[in-house]
Amino acid sequence: MILGKVIGTVWSTRKDENLVGAKFLIVRELNLDYSPKKNSLIAVDSVGAGVGENVIVAQGSSARQTNLTKNKPVDAVIMAIVDKLDISVKEKVEELVETK
Amino acid sequence: MILGKVIGTVWSTRKDENLVGAKFLIVRELNLDYSPKKNSLIAVDSVGAGVGENVIVAQGSSARQTNLTKNKPVDAVIMAIVDKLDISVKEKVEELVETK
Amino acid sequence: MILGKVIGTVWSTRKDENLVGAKFLIVRELNLDYSPKKNSLIAVDSVGAGVGENVIVAQGSSARQTNLTKNKPVDAVIMAIVDKLDISVKEKVEELVETK
Amino acid sequence: MILGKVIGTVWSTRKDENLVGAKFLIVRELNLDYSPKKNSLIAVDSVGAGVGENVIVAQGSSARQTNLTKNKPVDAVIMAIVDKLDISVKEKVEELVETK
Amino acid sequence: MILGKVIGTVWSTRKDENLVGAKFLIVRELNLDYSPKKNSLIAVDSVGAGVGENVIVAQGSSARQTNLTKNKPVDAVIMAIVDKLDISVKEKVEELVETK
């Protein structure tokens, strides 16, 4: 899974009939020091995540393994909200941040 | 899912028999400010998206979870048309755009 | 799906028993102007594609949704032959080509 | 599968109900000489891996093929702990390390 | 599928119970001229591939479509050994090799 931060919402009225009621959030990928990566993706929320919260996103067919997303055409789901990262192995910490 | 813009159509007469009638659209990936990314992909449309519209694309096995794509050899489907992006967390906006 | 061009064939006599008779083609990814990208992949052909033809490739579990590839260990299938690309939105065409 | 090293833990109290009890580990990808790559990911542990250990991670739907992860919204699982890598073909070893 | 070369073995005694007896090989990705790419991955062997041989690797759920890997937490399988690549379209051969 990837670490990300909810930074916004996608508004969509015309969507697949299975997706009525689904909430699409914009998630920006994060480095382990919570600095933003370049990449963002759109995910359905299954845990009540709000804008500004750090979350974990599961992708692919695994994104359909929640009650909310079962059999629906979504490939990314927020399945956990992050309280804290506990990084114990810190050799070369500067390299943990993707600068490019 | 990814954000994209429909920029064209692929014409194909010889295709898998399960795909007769399917419409292949060319979708260019977008940054969150709607500027184009380098990458494009081909997706089947399940929501009546037209050229020029901003859309959401689901990939992988999730692309087969619409009535139109069920059990078909397609790995990308347009499952929503974007009305608006509402980005609330804007720190370092310049980094939201993938320039390379 | 991705756009590609069939550029060759892989010869293999020792392969999984489910794959006897399957034809492995080498597909080079293409930009939207048909110029070649760096990346190539190996795909099974389900539509009678020949060397030199431009094709569409489906990947992942979707590659197993043809009669030829069902339940077989293949993750890429040629499921359509391209007649023509019709690109209607041409802003910044130069950026459509991945130069790096 | 990819080679990685467990470098930490993610704490999360609010998560999908299917994930209660699951342990999320932070895994940094490794080069074949055990030097760290830039990329990290979050995986569920199915083999009792501890921080500092080198592991193998399976991704995608394959991550749900353990007793612990079956039908759960997780897309990465630690399914083996590495004792040793035995690399027999060492031409151009310097290129084995991804420096960028 | 991708083209690769078996360059070594991963030794692992602690692994998921479904994987007892499975052999993990280290596969380095190859360009079409057999020169090595930067990236390596770990795959289960289903065809008796040995170190030094050029092989084809299927990934994702397709990696579980062999008798050896069915329902097991593996996302990459060697499903064919390459005898020969027959590349017929050679325009801009220099670009076929990924130099970066």
mmCIF file of C-alpha atoms in Angstrom, chain D residues 39-89:
data_model
loop_
_atom_site.group_PDB
_atom_site.id
_atom_site.type_symbol
_atom_site.label_atom_id
_atom_site.label_comp_id
_atom_site.label_asym_id
_atom_site.label_seq_id
_atom_site.Cartn_x
_atom_site.Cartn_y
_atom_site.Cartn_z
ATOM 1 C CA ASN D 39 10.994 3.743 -2.864
ATOM 2 C CA SER D 40 9.160 2.452 0.223
ATOM 3 C CA LEU D 41 5.801 0.772 0.577
ATOM 4 C CA ILE D 42 3.457 -0.422 3.301
ATOM 5 C CA ALA D 43 2.870 -4.183 3.590
ATOM 6 C CA VAL D 44 1.034 -6.561 5.892
ATOM 7 C CA ASP D 45 3.254 -9.156 7.534
ATOM 8 C CA SER D 46 2.282 -12.835 7.264
ATOM 9 C CA VAL D 47 5.517 -14.434 8.462
ATOM 10 C CA GLY D 48 6.503 -12.678 11.665
ATOM 11 C CA ALA D 49 9.046 -10.342 10.103
ATOM 12 C CA GLY D 50 10.729 -7.873 12.410
ATOM 13 C CA VAL D 51 12.226 -4.448 11.905
ATOM 14 C CA GLY D 52 15.644 -4.706 10.261
ATOM 15 C CA GLU D 53 14.965 -7.985 8.475
ATOM 16 C CA ASN D 54 15.268 -8.438 4.734
ATOM 17 C CA VAL D 55 12.062 -9.761 3.217
ATOM 18 C CA ILE D 56 10.222 -10.626 0.031
ATOM 19 C CA VAL D 57 6.999 -8.765 -0.741
ATOM 20 C CA ALA D 58 4.229 -9.983 -3.082
ATOM 21 C CA GLN D 59 1.907 -7.353 -4.489
ATOM 22 C CA GLY D 60 -1.485 -7.052 -6.118
ATOM 23 C CA SER D 61 -4.141 -9.737 -5.781
ATOM 24 C CA SER D 62 -1.364 -12.176 -4.846
ATOM 25 C CA ALA D 63 -1.015 -10.301 -1.582
ATOM 26 C CA ARG D 64 -4.400 -11.719 -0.575
ATOM 27 C CA GLN D 65 -3.322 -15.371 -0.908
ATOM 28 C CA THR D 66 -2.262 -15.843 2.702
ATOM 29 C CA ASN D 67 -4.516 -16.920 5.570
ATOM 30 C CA LEU D 68 -4.033 -13.539 7.178
ATOM 31 C CA THR D 69 -4.863 -11.413 4.158
ATOM 32 C CA LYS D 70 -7.597 -13.387 2.402
ATOM 33 C CA ASN D 71 -10.424 -11.130 1.139
ATOM 34 C CA LYS D 72 -8.891 -8.100 2.788
ATOM 35 C CA PRO D 73 -8.150 -4.727 1.220
ATOM 36 C CA VAL D 74 -4.370 -5.073 1.206
ATOM 37 C CA ASP D 75 -2.179 -5.046 -1.892
ATOM 38 C CA ALA D 76 1.217 -5.978 -0.436
ATOM 39 C CA VAL D 77 2.215 -8.814 1.872
ATOM 40 C CA ILE D 78 5.522 -9.978 3.317
ATOM 41 C CA MET D 79 5.484 -13.683 2.483
ATOM 42 C CA ALA D 80 9.116 -14.671 3.108
ATOM 43 C CA ILE D 81 12.148 -13.635 5.124
ATOM 44 C CA VAL D 82 15.426 -13.636 3.216
ATOM 45 C CA ASP D 83 18.337 -15.668 4.560
ATOM 46 C CA LYS D 84 20.711 -14.993 1.727
ATOM 47 C CA LEU D 85 20.908 -13.914 -1.894
ATOM 48 C CA ASP D 86 23.075 -16.103 -4.074
ATOM 49 C CA ILE D 87 23.908 -14.131 -7.206
ATOM 50 C CA SER D 88 25.790 -16.225 -9.715
ATOM 51 C CA VAL D 89 25.817 -13.979 -12.762
#
